[in-house]
Short mmCIF file of C-alpha atoms and ligand atoms in Angstrom, two decimals:
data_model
loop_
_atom_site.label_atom_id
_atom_site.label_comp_id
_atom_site.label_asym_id
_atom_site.label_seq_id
_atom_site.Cartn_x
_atom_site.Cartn_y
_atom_site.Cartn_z
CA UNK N 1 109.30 101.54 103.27
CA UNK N 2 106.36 99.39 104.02
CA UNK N 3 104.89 99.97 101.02
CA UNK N 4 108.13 99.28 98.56
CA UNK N 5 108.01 95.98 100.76
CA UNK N 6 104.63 95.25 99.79
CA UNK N 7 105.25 95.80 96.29
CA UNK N 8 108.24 93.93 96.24
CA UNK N 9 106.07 91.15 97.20
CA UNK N 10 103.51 91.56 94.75
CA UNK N 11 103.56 89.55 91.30
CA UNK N 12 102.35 91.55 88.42
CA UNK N 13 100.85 89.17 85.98
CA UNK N 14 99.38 90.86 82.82
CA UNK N 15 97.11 89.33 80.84
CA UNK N 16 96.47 90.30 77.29
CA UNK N 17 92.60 89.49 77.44
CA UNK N 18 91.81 90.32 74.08
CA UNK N 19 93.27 91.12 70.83
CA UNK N 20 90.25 93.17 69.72
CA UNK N 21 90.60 97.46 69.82
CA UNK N 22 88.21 100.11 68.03
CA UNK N 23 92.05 101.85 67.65
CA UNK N 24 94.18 100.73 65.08
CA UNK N 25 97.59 102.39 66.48
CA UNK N 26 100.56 101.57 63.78
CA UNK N 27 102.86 100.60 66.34
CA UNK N 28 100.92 98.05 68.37
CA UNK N 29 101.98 95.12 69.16
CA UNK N 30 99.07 93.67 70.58
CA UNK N 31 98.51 91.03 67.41
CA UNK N 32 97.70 87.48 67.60
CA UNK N 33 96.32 86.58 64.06
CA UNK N 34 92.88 87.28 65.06
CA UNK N 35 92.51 83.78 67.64
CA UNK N 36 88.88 83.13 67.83
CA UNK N 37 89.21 81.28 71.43
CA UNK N 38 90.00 84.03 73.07
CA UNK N 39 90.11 82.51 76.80
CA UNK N 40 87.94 85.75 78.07
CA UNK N 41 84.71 84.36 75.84
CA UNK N 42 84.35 81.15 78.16
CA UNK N 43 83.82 81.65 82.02
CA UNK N 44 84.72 77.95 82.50
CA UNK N 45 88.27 78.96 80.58
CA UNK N 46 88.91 82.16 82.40
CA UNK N 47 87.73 80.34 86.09
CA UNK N 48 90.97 77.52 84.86
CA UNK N 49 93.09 80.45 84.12
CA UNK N 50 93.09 82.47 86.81
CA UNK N 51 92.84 78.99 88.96
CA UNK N 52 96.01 78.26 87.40
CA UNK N 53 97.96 82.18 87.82
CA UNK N 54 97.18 81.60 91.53
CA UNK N 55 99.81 78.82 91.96
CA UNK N 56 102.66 81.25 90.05
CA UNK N 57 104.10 82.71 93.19
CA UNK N 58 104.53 79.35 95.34
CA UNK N 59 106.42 77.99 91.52
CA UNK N 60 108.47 80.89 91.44
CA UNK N 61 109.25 81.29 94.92
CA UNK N 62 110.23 77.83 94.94
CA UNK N 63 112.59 78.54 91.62
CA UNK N 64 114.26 81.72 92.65
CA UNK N 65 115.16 83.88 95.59
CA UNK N 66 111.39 85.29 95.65
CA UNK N 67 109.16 86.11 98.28
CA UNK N 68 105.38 86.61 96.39
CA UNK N 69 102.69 86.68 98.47
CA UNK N 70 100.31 88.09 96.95
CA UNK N 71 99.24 88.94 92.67
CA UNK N 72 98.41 91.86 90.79
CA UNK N 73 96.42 90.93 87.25
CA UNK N 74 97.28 93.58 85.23
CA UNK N 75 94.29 93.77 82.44
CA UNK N 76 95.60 94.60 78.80
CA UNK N 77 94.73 94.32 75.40
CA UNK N 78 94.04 95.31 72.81
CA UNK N 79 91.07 97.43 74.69
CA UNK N 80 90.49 95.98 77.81
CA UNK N 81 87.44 97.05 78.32
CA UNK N 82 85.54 96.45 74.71
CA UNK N 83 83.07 93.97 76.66
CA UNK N 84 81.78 95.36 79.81
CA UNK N 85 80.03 92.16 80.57
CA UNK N 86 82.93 90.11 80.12
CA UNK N 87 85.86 92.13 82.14
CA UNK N 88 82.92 92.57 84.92
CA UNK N 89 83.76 88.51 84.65
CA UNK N 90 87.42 88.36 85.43
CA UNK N 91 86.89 91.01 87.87
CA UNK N 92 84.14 89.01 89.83
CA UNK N 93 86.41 85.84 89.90
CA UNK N 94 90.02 87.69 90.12
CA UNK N 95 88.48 89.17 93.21
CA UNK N 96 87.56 85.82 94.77
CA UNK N 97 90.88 84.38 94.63
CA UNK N 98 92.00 87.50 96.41
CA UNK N 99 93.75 89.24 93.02
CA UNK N 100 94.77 92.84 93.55
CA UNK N 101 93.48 94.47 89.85
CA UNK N 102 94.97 97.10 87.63
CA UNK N 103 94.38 97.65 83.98
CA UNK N 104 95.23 99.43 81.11
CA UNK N 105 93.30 101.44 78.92
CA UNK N 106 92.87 103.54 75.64
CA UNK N 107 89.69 104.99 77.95
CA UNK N 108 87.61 105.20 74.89
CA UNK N 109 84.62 103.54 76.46
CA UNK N 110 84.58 105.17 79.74
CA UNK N 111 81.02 105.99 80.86
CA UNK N 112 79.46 106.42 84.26
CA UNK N 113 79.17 102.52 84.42
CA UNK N 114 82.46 101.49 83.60
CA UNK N 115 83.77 104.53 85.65
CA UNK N 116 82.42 103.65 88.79
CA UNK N 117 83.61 99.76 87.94
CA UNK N 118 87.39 100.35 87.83
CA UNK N 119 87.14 103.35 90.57
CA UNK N 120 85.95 99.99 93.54
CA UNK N 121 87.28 97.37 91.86
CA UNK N 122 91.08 98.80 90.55
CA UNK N 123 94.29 99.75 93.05
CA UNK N 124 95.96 101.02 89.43
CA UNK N 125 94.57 102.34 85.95
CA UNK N 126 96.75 103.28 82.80
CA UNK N 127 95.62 105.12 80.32
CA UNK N 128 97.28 105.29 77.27
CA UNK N 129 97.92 108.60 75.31
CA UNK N 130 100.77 109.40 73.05
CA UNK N 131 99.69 112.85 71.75
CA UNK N 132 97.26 115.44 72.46
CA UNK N 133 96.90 117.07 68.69
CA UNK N 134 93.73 115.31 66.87
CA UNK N 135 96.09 114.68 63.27
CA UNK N 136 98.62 113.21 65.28
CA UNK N 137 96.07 110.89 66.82
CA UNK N 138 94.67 110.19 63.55
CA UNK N 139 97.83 109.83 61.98
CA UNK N 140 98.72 107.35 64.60
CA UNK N 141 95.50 105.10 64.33
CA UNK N 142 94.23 106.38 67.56
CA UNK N 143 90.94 107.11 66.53
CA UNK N 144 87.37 105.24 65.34
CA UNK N 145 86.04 106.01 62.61
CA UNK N 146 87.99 108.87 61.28
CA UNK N 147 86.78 110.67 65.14
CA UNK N 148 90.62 110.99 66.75
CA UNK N 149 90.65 110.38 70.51
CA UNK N 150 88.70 112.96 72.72
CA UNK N 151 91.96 114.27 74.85
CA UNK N 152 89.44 116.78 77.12
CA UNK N 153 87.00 113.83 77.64
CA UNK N 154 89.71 111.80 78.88
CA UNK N 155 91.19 114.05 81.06
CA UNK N 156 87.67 114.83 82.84
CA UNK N 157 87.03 111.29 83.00
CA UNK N 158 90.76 110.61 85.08
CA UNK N 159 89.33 113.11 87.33
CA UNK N 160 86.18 111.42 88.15
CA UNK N 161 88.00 108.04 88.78
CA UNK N 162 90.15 109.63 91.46
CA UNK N 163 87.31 111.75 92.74
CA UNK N 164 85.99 108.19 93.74
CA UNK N 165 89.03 106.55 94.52
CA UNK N 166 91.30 108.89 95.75
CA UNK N 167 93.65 105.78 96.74
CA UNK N 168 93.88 104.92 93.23
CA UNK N 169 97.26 105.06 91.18
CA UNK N 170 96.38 106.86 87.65
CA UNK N 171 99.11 105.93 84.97
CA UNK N 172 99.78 107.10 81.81
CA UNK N 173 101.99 105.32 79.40
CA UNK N 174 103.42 107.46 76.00
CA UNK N 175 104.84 105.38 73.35
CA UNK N 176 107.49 108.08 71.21
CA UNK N 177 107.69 107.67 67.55
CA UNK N 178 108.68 109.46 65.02
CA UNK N 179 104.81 110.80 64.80
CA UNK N 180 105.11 112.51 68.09
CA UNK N 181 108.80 112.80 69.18
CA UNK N 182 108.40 116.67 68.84
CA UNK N 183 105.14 117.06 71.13
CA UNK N 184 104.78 118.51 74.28
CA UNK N 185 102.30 116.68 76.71
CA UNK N 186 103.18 118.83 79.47
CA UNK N 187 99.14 120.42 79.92
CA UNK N 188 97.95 117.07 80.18
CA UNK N 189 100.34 115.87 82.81
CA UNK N 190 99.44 118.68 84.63
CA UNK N 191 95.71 118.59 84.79
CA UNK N 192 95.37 114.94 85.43
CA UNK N 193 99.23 114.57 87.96
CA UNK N 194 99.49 110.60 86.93
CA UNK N 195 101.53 108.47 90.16
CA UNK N 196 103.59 107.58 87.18
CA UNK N 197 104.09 107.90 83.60
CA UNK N 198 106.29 105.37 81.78
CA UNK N 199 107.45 106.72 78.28
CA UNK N 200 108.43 103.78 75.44
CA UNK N 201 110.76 104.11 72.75
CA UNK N 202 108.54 102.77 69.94
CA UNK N 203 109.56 99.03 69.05
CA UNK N 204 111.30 98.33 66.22
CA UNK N 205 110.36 94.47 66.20
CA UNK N 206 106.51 95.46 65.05
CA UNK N 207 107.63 98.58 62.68
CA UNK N 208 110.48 100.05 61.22
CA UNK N 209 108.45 103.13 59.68
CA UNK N 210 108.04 105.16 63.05
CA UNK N 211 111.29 104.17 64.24
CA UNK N 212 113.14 106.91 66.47
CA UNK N 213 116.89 107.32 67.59
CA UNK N 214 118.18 107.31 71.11
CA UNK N 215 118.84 110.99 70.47
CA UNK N 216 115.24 111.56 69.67
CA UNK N 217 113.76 109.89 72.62
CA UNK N 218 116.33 111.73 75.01
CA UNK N 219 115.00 114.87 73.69
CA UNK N 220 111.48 114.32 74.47
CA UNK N 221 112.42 112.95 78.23
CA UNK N 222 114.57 116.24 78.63
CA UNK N 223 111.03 118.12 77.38
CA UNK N 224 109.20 116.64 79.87
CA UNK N 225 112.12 116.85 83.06
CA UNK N 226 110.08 118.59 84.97
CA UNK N 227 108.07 115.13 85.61
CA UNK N 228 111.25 113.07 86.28
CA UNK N 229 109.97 112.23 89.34
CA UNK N 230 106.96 109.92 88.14
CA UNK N 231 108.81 109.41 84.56
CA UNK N 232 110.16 105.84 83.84
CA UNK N 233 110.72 105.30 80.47
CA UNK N 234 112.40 102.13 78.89
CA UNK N 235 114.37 101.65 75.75
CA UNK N 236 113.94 97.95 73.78
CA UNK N 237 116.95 96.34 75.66
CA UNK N 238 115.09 97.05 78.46
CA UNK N 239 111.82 95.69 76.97
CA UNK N 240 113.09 91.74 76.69
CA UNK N 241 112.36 88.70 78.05
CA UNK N 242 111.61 90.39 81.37
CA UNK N 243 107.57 90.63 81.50
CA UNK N 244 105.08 87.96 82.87
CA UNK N 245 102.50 88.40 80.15
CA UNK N 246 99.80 85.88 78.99
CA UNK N 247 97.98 85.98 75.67
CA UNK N 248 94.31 86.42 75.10
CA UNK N 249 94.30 82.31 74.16
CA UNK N 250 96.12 81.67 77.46
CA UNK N 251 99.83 81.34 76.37
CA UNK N 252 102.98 82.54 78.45
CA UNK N 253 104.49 84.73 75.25
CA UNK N 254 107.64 87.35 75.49
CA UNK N 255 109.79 89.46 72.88
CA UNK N 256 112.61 88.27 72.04
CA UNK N 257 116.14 90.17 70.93
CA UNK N 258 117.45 86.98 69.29
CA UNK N 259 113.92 86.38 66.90
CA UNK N 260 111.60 88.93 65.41
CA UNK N 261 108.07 88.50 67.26
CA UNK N 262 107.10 86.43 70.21
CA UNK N 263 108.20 83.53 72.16
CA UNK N 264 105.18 81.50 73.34
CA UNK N 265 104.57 78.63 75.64
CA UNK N 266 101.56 76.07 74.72
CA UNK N 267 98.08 76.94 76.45
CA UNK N 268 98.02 77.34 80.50
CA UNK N 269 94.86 75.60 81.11
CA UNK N 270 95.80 72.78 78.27
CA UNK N 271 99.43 71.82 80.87
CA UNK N 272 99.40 73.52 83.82
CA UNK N 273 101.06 76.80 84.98
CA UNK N 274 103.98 75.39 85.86
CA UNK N 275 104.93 73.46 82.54
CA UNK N 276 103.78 76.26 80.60
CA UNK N 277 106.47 78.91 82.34
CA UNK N 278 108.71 76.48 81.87
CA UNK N 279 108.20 76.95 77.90
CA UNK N 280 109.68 80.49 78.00
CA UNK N 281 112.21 82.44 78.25
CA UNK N 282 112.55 83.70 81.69
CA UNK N 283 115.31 86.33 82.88
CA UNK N 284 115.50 86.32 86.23
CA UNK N 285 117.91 88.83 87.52
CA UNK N 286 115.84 91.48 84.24
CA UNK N 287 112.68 90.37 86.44
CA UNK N 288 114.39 91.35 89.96
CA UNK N 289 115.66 94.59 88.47
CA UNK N 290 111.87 95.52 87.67
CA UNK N 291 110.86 93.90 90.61
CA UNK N 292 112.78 95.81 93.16
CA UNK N 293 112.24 99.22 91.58
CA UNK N 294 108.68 98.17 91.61
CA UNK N 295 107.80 98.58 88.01
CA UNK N 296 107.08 95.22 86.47
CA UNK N 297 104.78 96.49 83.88
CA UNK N 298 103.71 96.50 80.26
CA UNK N 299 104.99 98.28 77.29
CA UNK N 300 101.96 100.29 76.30
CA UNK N 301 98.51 98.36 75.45
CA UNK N 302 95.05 99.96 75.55
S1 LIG U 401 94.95 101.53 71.62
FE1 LIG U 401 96.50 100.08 72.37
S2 LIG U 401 95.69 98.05 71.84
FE2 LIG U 401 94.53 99.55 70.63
S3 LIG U 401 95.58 99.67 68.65
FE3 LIG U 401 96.43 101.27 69.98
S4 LIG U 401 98.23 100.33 70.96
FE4 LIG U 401 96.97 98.67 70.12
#
């Protein structure tokens, strides 16, 4: 019960440090136009930034019936960890203002290094993996140069983390298209037995060509029943207006289900935190309902 408490209490705040991936998934979102001041790049910036996501709770606590006391930075992309030297940044100053960390990742660049960085420095890792055939993964984009995804190397590589950790939460998030609706990802589950796995219906705001129906995407939950107890999946009504997320140039930005694309606020460090929430669209009682079941999370990234 403790625990729930705890989480209840906890503001998840994810940050969308870069636009740049070695993946090229056709369903990701995570597309800025290419920004070139990409707030990660300056150390001056990201010190501002993270200055300024330290005064959220006391604004929102003094807005609506909240009780944060303490913030999660949830680490996203495109690849969060692309720049070892430059995540090893935020880390180093995220953990001075007392920041619990989490991240998620394609896991395409874990090494011993970068292993034994998230496995001290991370309460929660997500890994993203939507398919465990190599066509499928190329198909999808998830792959570098023409070289799909190594599934096996990633699964291996989980296993290390929580041989280090073994306090750590291992996520997986699935996004279901139209590429992989029919898959089974059962084995995988299995070998690596994620604290949680949060399935997406693909999102029909970035593409229409992978789209799936309801039907489709209750099939592949029913597949995978046997998990329901670390399953939460979320359809695009679900998916509105109801996430804290930042941009990689600093900017409070949300879906919408009135526009196509994103809603954004002007730059954090430019007017402040608490002008810049201001800017968007904020659902409150959407925000509770993640809040009290504890999952106030991203749609996939990494
Ligand atoms: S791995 Fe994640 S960030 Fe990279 S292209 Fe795919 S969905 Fe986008």
């Amino acid at each position: 019960m403790d625990n729930v408490n705890n989480a209840k209490r906890e503001l998840v705040i994810n940050w969308h440090i870069t636009e740049a991936c070695n993946y090229k998934c056709s369903y990701c979102f995570a597309k800025w136009d290419r920004q070139k001041n990409e707030v990660m790049n300056d150390e001056a910036a990201t010190i501002r930034l993270l200055d300024e996501i330290s005064k959220l709770p006391k604004i929102l606590n003094n807005s609506y019936p909240t009780d944060f006391n303490s913030i999660r930075l949830n680490l996203v992309g495109g690849e969060t960890f692309l720049s070892f030297r430059k995540v090893s940044r935020i880390i180093h100053h995220a953990k001075q203002r007392n920041f619990n960390l989490s991240a998620i990742t394609n896991g395409s660049r874990l090494n011993d290094e970068l292993i034994d960085l998230i496995a001290i420095n991370f309460c929660s890792i997500g890994f993203s993996l939507d398919s465990l055939d190599n066509q499928t993964n190329l198909t999808i984009g998830r792959s570098e140069k023409n070289n799909p995804m190594d599934v096996m190397k990633l699964s291996e590589d989980i296993n290390t983390i929580k041989k280090l950790n073994p306090d750590i939460d291992i996520k997986v998030n699935t996004v279901v298209s139209n590429l992989n609706k029919a898959e089974d990802l059962s084995s995988f589950i299995k070998k690596i037995d994620p604290d949680k796995w949060k399935i997406f219906k693909v999102l029909p705001i970035i593409t229409e060509e992978n789209n799936i129906s309801q039907s489709d995407f209750s099939q592949f939950l029913d597949r995978h029943s046997e998990f329901d107890s670390i399953i939460s999946s979320e359809d695009n009504d679900e998916m509105t207006d109801s996430y804290l997320m930042i941009d990689p140039v600093g900017k409070f930005f949300q879906n919408s289900n009135t526009t196509k694309g994103y809603i954004y606020s002007r730059p954090i460090i430019e007017i402040g935190i608490r002008q810049a929430f201001s800017e968007i669209k904020f659902n409150p009682e959407k925000f509770h309902g993640r809040y009290k079941s504890n999952y106030i999370d991203v749609f996939e990234l990494g």
